[in-house]
Coordinates of C-alpha atoms in Angstrom, one line a residue:
X1133 CA 33.1 46.7 45.7
X1134 CA 31.3 49.9 46.0
X1135 CA 32.4 52.1 43.7
X1136 CA 35.1 51.6 40.2
X1137 CA 38.5 52.9 40.3
X1138 CA 39.1 56.9 38.5
X1139 CA 42.8 56.5 38.5
X1140 CA 44.2 56.1 35.1
X1141 CA 45.9 53.0 34.3
X1142 CA 48.5 52.2 32.2
X1143 CA 48.4 49.4 31.3
X1144 CA 46.4 48.4 28.0
X1145 CA 43.1 47.1 28.5
X1146 CA 42.9 43.3 27.1
X1147 CA 39.2 41.7 25.4
X1148 CA 40.6 38.5 25.5
X1149 CA 39.7 37.6 29.0
X1150 CA 35.9 35.6 27.7
X1151 CA 34.2 37.3 30.1
X1152 CA 32.2 40.7 28.4
X1153 CA 32.9 44.1 29.7
X1154 CA 29.1 44.6 30.8
X1155 CA 29.0 41.1 32.6
X1156 CA 28.1 41.7 36.9
X1157 CA 29.3 39.4 39.7
X1158 CA 31.9 37.0 40.7
X1159 CA 33.1 35.6 37.3
X1160 CA 34.5 32.8 38.8
X1161 CA 33.6 30.9 41.1
X1162 CA 36.0 30.1 44.3
X1163 CA 35.3 25.8 42.6
X1164 CA 37.1 27.4 39.4
X1165 CA 33.2 27.4 37.2
X1166 CA 32.2 30.7 35.8
X1167 CA 29.5 32.0 37.6
X1168 CA 27.3 31.6 34.1
X1169 CA 23.4 31.3 34.3
X1170 CA 21.9 30.0 31.3
X1171 CA 18.3 31.2 29.7
X1172 CA 17.0 30.5 26.7
X1173 CA 16.7 26.7 26.6
X1174 CA 15.3 23.9 28.5
X1175 CA 16.8 22.4 31.8
X1176 CA 17.0 19.2 30.0
X1177 CA 19.6 20.6 27.3
X1178 CA 21.0 23.1 29.1
X1179 CA 22.6 21.4 31.9
X1180 CA 25.3 18.3 31.2
X1181 CA 23.9 15.6 33.8
X1182 CA 27.4 13.5 33.4
X1183 CA 29.2 16.9 33.9
X1184 CA 27.0 17.4 36.8
X1185 CA 27.5 14.6 38.3
X1186 CA 31.2 14.5 38.4
X1187 CA 31.5 17.8 39.3
X1188 CA 29.4 16.6 42.5
X1189 CA 31.0 15.8 45.8
X1190 CA 31.4 12.5 47.1
X1191 CA 29.4 13.0 49.7
X1192 CA 26.5 14.7 47.2
X1193 CA 27.0 12.2 45.0
X1194 CA 26.7 9.0 47.4
X1195 CA 23.4 10.7 48.3
X1196 CA 22.0 11.1 45.7
X1197 CA 22.7 7.5 44.0
X1198 CA 20.3 6.3 47.0
X1199 CA 17.8 9.3 47.7
X1200 CA 17.1 7.9 43.9
X1201 CA 17.3 4.2 45.3
X1202 CA 14.8 4.6 47.5
X1203 CA 12.6 7.4 45.9
X1204 CA 12.5 4.5 43.1
X1205 CA 11.2 1.7 45.3
X1206 CA 9.0 3.8 47.0
X1207 CA 7.3 4.4 43.1
X1208 CA 7.0 0.8 42.4
X1209 CA 6.4 0.0 45.8
X1210 CA 2.7 2.4 45.8
X1211 CA 2.1 0.4 41.9
X1212 CA 2.6 -3.5 43.2
X1213 CA 0.1 -1.8 46.3
X1214 CA -2.2 -0.2 43.3
X1215 CA -2.4 -3.2 41.9
X1216 CA -3.1 -5.8 45.2
X1217 CA -1.0 -7.4 47.2
X1218 CA -3.2 -11.2 46.0
X1219 CA -0.7 -10.7 43.0
X1220 CA 2.1 -11.4 45.1
X1221 CA 3.0 -14.7 47.0
X1222 CA 4.7 -14.8 49.9
X1223 CA 3.1 -11.1 51.5
X1224 CA 2.4 -11.2 55.3
X1225 CA -1.1 -10.2 55.7
X1226 CA -1.1 -9.4 59.2
X1227 CA -1.7 -6.0 58.5
X1228 CA -1.5 -3.2 55.7
X1229 CA 2.5 -2.1 57.4
X1230 CA 4.1 -5.1 56.9
X1231 CA 2.3 -5.3 53.4
X1232 CA 4.0 -2.6 52.6
X1233 CA 7.1 -3.3 53.7
X1234 CA 6.8 -6.6 52.4
X1235 CA 5.8 -4.7 49.2
X1236 CA 8.8 -2.3 49.2
X1237 CA 11.4 -5.0 49.4
X1238 CA 9.9 -7.1 46.5
X1239 CA 10.6 -4.2 44.9
X1240 CA 14.1 -3.9 45.5
X1241 CA 14.6 -7.6 44.9
X1242 CA 13.7 -6.9 41.6
X1243 CA 15.6 -3.6 41.1
X1244 CA 18.6 -4.9 41.8
X1245 CA 17.9 -8.5 39.7
X1246 CA 18.1 -10.5 43.2
X1247 CA 15.1 -11.9 43.5
X1248 CA 15.3 -14.2 46.7
X1249 CA 12.2 -16.0 45.4
X1250 CA 10.2 -15.8 48.9
X1251 CA 8.1 -13.8 47.5
X1252 CA 6.8 -13.9 43.6
X1253 CA 4.4 -11.8 41.1
X1254 CA 1.6 -13.7 40.1
X1255 CA -0.9 -12.7 37.1
X1256 CA -0.1 -10.5 33.9
X1257 CA 0.1 -6.8 35.5
X1258 CA 2.3 -7.3 38.9
X1259 CA 4.3 -9.7 35.9
X1260 CA 4.2 -6.9 33.6
X1261 CA 5.7 -4.4 36.7
X1262 CA 8.1 -6.7 37.4
X1263 CA 9.5 -7.1 34.5
X1264 CA 10.0 -3.6 33.6
X1265 CA 11.9 -2.5 36.7
X1266 CA 14.4 -5.1 36.5
X1267 CA 15.1 -3.6 33.2
X1268 CA 15.1 -0.2 34.7
X1269 CA 16.8 -2.0 37.2
X1270 CA 20.5 -2.9 34.8
X1271 CA 19.7 0.2 33.2
X1272 CA 20.5 2.5 36.4
X1273 CA 23.2 -0.2 37.8
X1274 CA 24.8 0.4 34.4
X1275 CA 24.1 4.2 34.8
X1276 CA 25.7 4.4 37.9
X1277 CA 29.1 2.6 37.5
X1278 CA 29.6 4.6 34.4
X1279 CA 29.8 7.5 36.9
X1280 CA 31.6 5.8 39.4
X1281 CA 33.9 4.9 36.9
X1282 CA 34.4 8.4 35.3
X1283 CA 34.3 9.8 38.2
X1284 CA 36.8 7.5 39.9
X1285 CA 39.2 7.9 36.4
X1286 CA 38.5 11.7 35.9
X1287 CA 42.5 13.8 36.0
X1288 CA 41.9 16.1 38.3
X1289 CA 44.9 18.6 39.5
X1290 CA 44.1 18.3 43.0
X1291 CA 45.1 21.4 44.5
X1292 CA 43.7 24.0 47.2
X1293 CA 44.4 27.6 46.6
X1294 CA 44.1 29.7 50.2
X1295 CA 41.0 31.7 50.6
X1296 CA 42.8 34.3 50.7
X1297 CA 45.3 36.4 48.7
X1298 CA 47.8 38.8 50.2
X1299 CA 49.2 42.4 49.7
X1300 CA 52.5 42.0 50.7
X1301 CA 56.6 43.6 51.1
X1302 CA 58.6 42.3 48.6
X1303 CA 61.8 43.4 46.6
X1304 CA 61.8 46.8 48.1
X1305 CA 57.8 47.3 46.7
X1306 CA 54.8 45.6 47.2
X1307 CA 53.6 42.5 45.5
X1308 CA 49.4 40.9 45.5
X1309 CA 50.6 37.4 46.6
X1310 CA 48.6 34.2 47.1
X1311 CA 49.6 30.5 47.1
X1312 CA 48.6 27.2 46.3
X1313 CA 49.2 23.5 47.3
X1314 CA 48.5 19.7 45.5
X1315 CA 47.1 18.3 48.8
X1316 CA 46.7 14.6 47.4
X1317 CA 49.8 12.3 46.2
X1318 CA 49.7 12.8 42.4
X1319 CA 52.5 13.8 40.4
X1320 CA 52.4 17.5 38.8
X1321 CA 55.1 18.7 36.3
X1322 CA 55.7 21.5 34.9
X1323 CA 53.1 23.6 36.3
X1324 CA 52.6 27.0 35.0
X1325 CA 50.2 30.0 35.7
X1326 CA 48.2 32.7 34.4
X1327 CA 46.7 35.9 36.1
X1328 CA 44.5 38.5 34.5
X1329 CA 42.1 41.1 36.6
X1330 CA 38.8 42.2 36.3
X1331 CA 38.6 46.2 37.7
X1332 CA 36.3 48.3 37.7
X1333 CA 37.2 51.9 36.0
X1334 CA 35.2 55.1 36.0
X1335 CA 35.9 57.8 33.2
X1336 CA 33.8 60.4 32.1
X1337 CA 31.3 59.7 34.9
X1338 CA 30.9 56.2 32.9
X1339 CA 31.8 52.7 34.3
X1340 CA 33.0 49.8 32.7
X1341 CA 34.9 47.1 33.8
X1342 CA 38.6 46.3 32.1
X1343 CA 40.3 43.3 31.9
X1344 CA 44.3 42.9 32.1
X1345 CA 46.8 40.5 32.2
X1346 CA 49.5 40.1 35.2
X1347 CA 52.9 39.3 35.7
X1348 CA 54.3 36.7 37.8
X1349 CA 57.7 36.4 38.7
X1350 CA 57.9 32.9 38.2
X1351 CA 55.3 31.4 35.8
X1352 CA 56.3 27.6 35.8
X1353 CA 57.7 24.8 37.4
X1354 CA 59.7 22.3 37.1
X1355 CA 57.5 19.9 39.9
X1356 CA 54.3 21.3 41.8
X1357 CA 55.6 19.1 45.1
X1358 CA 55.1 21.5 48.6
X1359 CA 52.9 24.8 48.2
X1360 CA 53.7 27.5 45.3
X1361 CA 53.5 31.4 46.0
X1362 CA 52.4 33.2 43.4
X1363 CA 53.7 36.6 43.5
X1364 CA 53.1 39.8 41.4
X1365 CA 55.1 42.4 41.6
X1366 CA 53.5 45.7 41.6
X1367 CA 55.2 48.4 39.6
X1368 CA 55.7 50.7 36.7
X1369 CA 53.8 47.7 34.5
X1370 CA 50.9 46.7 36.8
X1371 CA 47.4 47.7 36.3
X1372 CA 47.6 47.7 40.5
X1373 CA 50.3 50.5 40.3
X1374 CA 49.1 53.3 42.9
X1375 CA 46.2 51.1 44.6
X1376 CA 46.7 51.8 47.9
X1377 CA 44.7 50.0 51.4
X1378 CA 41.5 51.7 50.4
X1379 CA 41.7 51.3 46.7
X1380 CA 42.0 48.0 47.3
X1381 CA 38.8 47.4 49.5
X1382 CA 36.7 49.3 47.6
X1383 CA 37.3 48.9 43.6
X1384 CA 35.8 46.7 42.0
X1385 CA 38.7 44.1 41.8
X1386 CA 38.5 40.4 40.9
X1387 CA 42.0 39.0 40.0
X1388 CA 41.5 35.2 38.0
X1389 CA 43.8 32.4 38.0
X1390 CA 44.6 29.1 35.4
X1391 CA 46.4 26.1 36.8
X1392 CA 47.9 24.1 34.1
X1393 CA 50.2 20.9 35.5
X1394 CA 51.1 18.0 34.1
X1395 CA 49.7 14.2 35.6
X1396 CA 52.5 11.7 35.4
X1397 CA 49.9 8.9 36.1
X1398 CA 47.7 9.7 33.9
X1399 CA 49.6 11.1 31.2
X1400 CA 47.5 13.9 30.7
X1401 CA 47.4 18.3 31.2
X1402 CA 45.3 18.3 34.5
X1403 CA 43.6 22.2 34.8
X1404 CA 42.2 24.2 37.7
X1405 CA 41.0 27.8 38.2
X1406 CA 39.7 30.2 41.0
X1407 CA 39.9 34.1 41.9
X1408 CA 39.7 36.4 44.0
X1409 CA 37.9 39.7 45.0
X1410 CA 38.5 42.6 46.7
X1411 CA 37.3 41.7 49.8
X1412 CA 39.3 37.8 49.4
X1413 CA 42.4 40.6 49.4
X1414 CA 44.6 41.7 52.7
X1415 CA 46.4 45.0 52.6
X1416 CA 49.6 44.7 54.0
X1417 CA 49.9 41.0 55.4
X1418 CA 52.3 37.9 54.6
X1419 CA 52.1 34.7 54.4
X1420 CA 53.9 32.5 57.0
X1421 CA 55.3 29.0 55.8
X1422 CA 53.0 26.2 55.8
X1423 CA 56.1 23.5 55.0
X1424 CA 59.1 22.6 57.3
X1425 CA 61.1 19.2 58.7
X1426 CA 59.8 15.7 60.1
X1427 CA 61.5 15.2 63.3
X1428 CA 63.8 12.5 61.9
X1429 CA 64.7 15.7 59.5
X1430 CA 64.6 12.5 56.2
X1431 CA 61.4 14.4 54.8
X1432 CA 59.4 17.4 54.6
X1433 CA 55.9 18.2 56.4
X1434 CA 53.5 20.3 54.0
X1435 CA 50.7 21.3 56.5
X1436 CA 47.7 21.8 54.5
X1437 CA 45.9 23.9 57.6
X1438 CA 48.5 26.6 57.1
X1439 CA 47.4 27.8 53.8
X1440 CA 45.6 30.7 54.6
X1441 CA 48.0 31.5 57.9
X1442 CA 49.3 35.1 57.5
X1443 CA 50.7 37.6 59.9
X1444 CA 50.6 41.2 59.3
X1445 CA 53.0 43.3 58.4
X1446 CA 54.4 47.0 57.3
X1447 CA 54.4 47.8 53.9
X1448 CA 57.3 50.5 52.5
X1449 CA 56.1 54.1 52.0
X1450 CA 55.3 54.7 48.3
X1451 CA 57.5 58.0 46.7
X1452 CA 54.9 60.2 45.5
X1453 CA 57.0 61.3 42.8
X1454 CA 56.9 57.9 41.8
X1455 CA 53.3 57.6 41.2

């Protein structure tokens, strides 16, 4: 990642990547989202809160809901306490701690519209606050229900990519490989993959980023049931032709992966992206098979824990006359 590649690449640069030549850092994060920070607009308009909540992990999503629920009820408990516990019937007034606990649980019962009846507001101010809290609770739970449904019903590819890519022997030359596999029981068909790469090039003492399309040995498969090892053969048509191990290590490279498939259950097209940078490309390695027959020979085991496992191998020696 320290310098630009100085050799001349024969493949024509493409400018339809969607990224500019002066962009910096990683283009696509490992989660598939663009590595872009937006400025010039306030945070309320800069973020789509709906998309943000849908993209959260399940643990963070549930945690945010629970914390927000507790925070709102604490705020309303303080409001009721400031109004005065004498405006709430049924409060345990033995000490301030019990008073606040009763007020907090009254707030949670009002927010959820449960209303057990032991504690009730007395007077205009307390009743007005309780009315507003009940209204806010209805809106909040309606939004939370919509988010739950959106997360549950949203079509997703559910693909797991290997954390690394490898340079391995392939058909008397070498190839850049990575693999992916579905990790849920969704049925994906007509899966196709598109690869492109960004390479930092140094020409005439000027450094710039060029984008290239990467051809794959197999760009489309009918059914994505097991793992899929995507292979880019490094030959005369590859922008990596002539790259040594040091070139891969020291050059600023990012391979961008775009996978599209059809989900039969949702009857919809699903898309997932990922990328690999120089530090995630292992030279002279080969993936170890990650599926094998079941003990009874009647089914196939896909071991997702093996998706990153590889072994070191020797690569064919390049012919200098062909470089």
